[in-house]
Amino acid sequence: MLATIRKILAYLDWLSLIAFIVVFGICLIPKTMVGAIITFIVALAVLLIMFEESSKTYSPKRRVSYGKPLGNPLIDIGLGVFAFQGIMEETTYRTLFLAGLIMVGIDLLLWGVNFIQQQLHNR
């Protein structure tokens, strides 16, 4: 059951990263259209990378479905605190901070599930 949760969270982790990049691109539209277009291209490239790493050409431990988190838990906590603080302030980037908070929250959940699964496996 933990393997299924880990697999779902791994895909959600990648999708939340892509969503964060898209929201960042939307926030860039009023500032610079060229930057927004470049950001959308990067989001498309990350989506293609996700599809490629989901294919059977990769070994099972390198696939997205294996459930490796994208970030480091300490950095996730720091970014989560920063995003939470940004949401509490009156700013035009609230949606960007919310997308970032969701992204690091999913990544931390994936770290937690992997930790629990390792502890159960080591018994």
mmCIF file of C-alpha atoms in Angstrom, residues 3 6-7 10-11 59-68 110 114 117:
data_model
loop_
_atom_site.group_PDB
_atom_site.id
_atom_site.type_symbol
_atom_site.label_atom_id
_atom_site.label_comp_id
_atom_site.label_asym_id
_atom_site.label_seq_id
_atom_site.Cartn_x
_atom_site.Cartn_y
_atom_site.Cartn_z
ATOM 1 C CA ALA A 3 4.345 1.651 -2.634
ATOM 2 C CA ARG A 6 4.644 6.593 -2.998
ATOM 3 C CA LYS A 7 4.004 6.144 -6.728
ATOM 4 C CA ALA A 10 5.929 10.866 -7.054
ATOM 5 C CA TYR A 11 3.746 11.753 -10.032
ATOM 6 C CA SER A 59 15.589 1.001 -15.015
ATOM 7 C CA PRO A 60 12.793 0.613 -12.442
ATOM 8 C CA LYS A 61 14.804 2.512 -9.799
ATOM 9 C CA ARG A 62 15.268 5.531 -12.086
ATOM 10 C CA ARG A 63 11.642 5.846 -13.156
ATOM 11 C CA VAL A 64 9.292 8.452 -11.738
ATOM 12 C CA SER A 65 7.088 5.677 -10.365
ATOM 13 C CA TYR A 66 9.916 4.503 -8.080
ATOM 14 C CA GLY A 67 9.092 7.450 -5.840
ATOM 15 C CA LYS A 68 12.265 9.482 -5.465
ATOM 16 C CA LEU A 110 6.976 11.709 -0.320
ATOM 17 C CA ASN A 114 9.859 6.769 1.870
ATOM 18 C CA GLN A 117 8.702 2.357 4.138
#
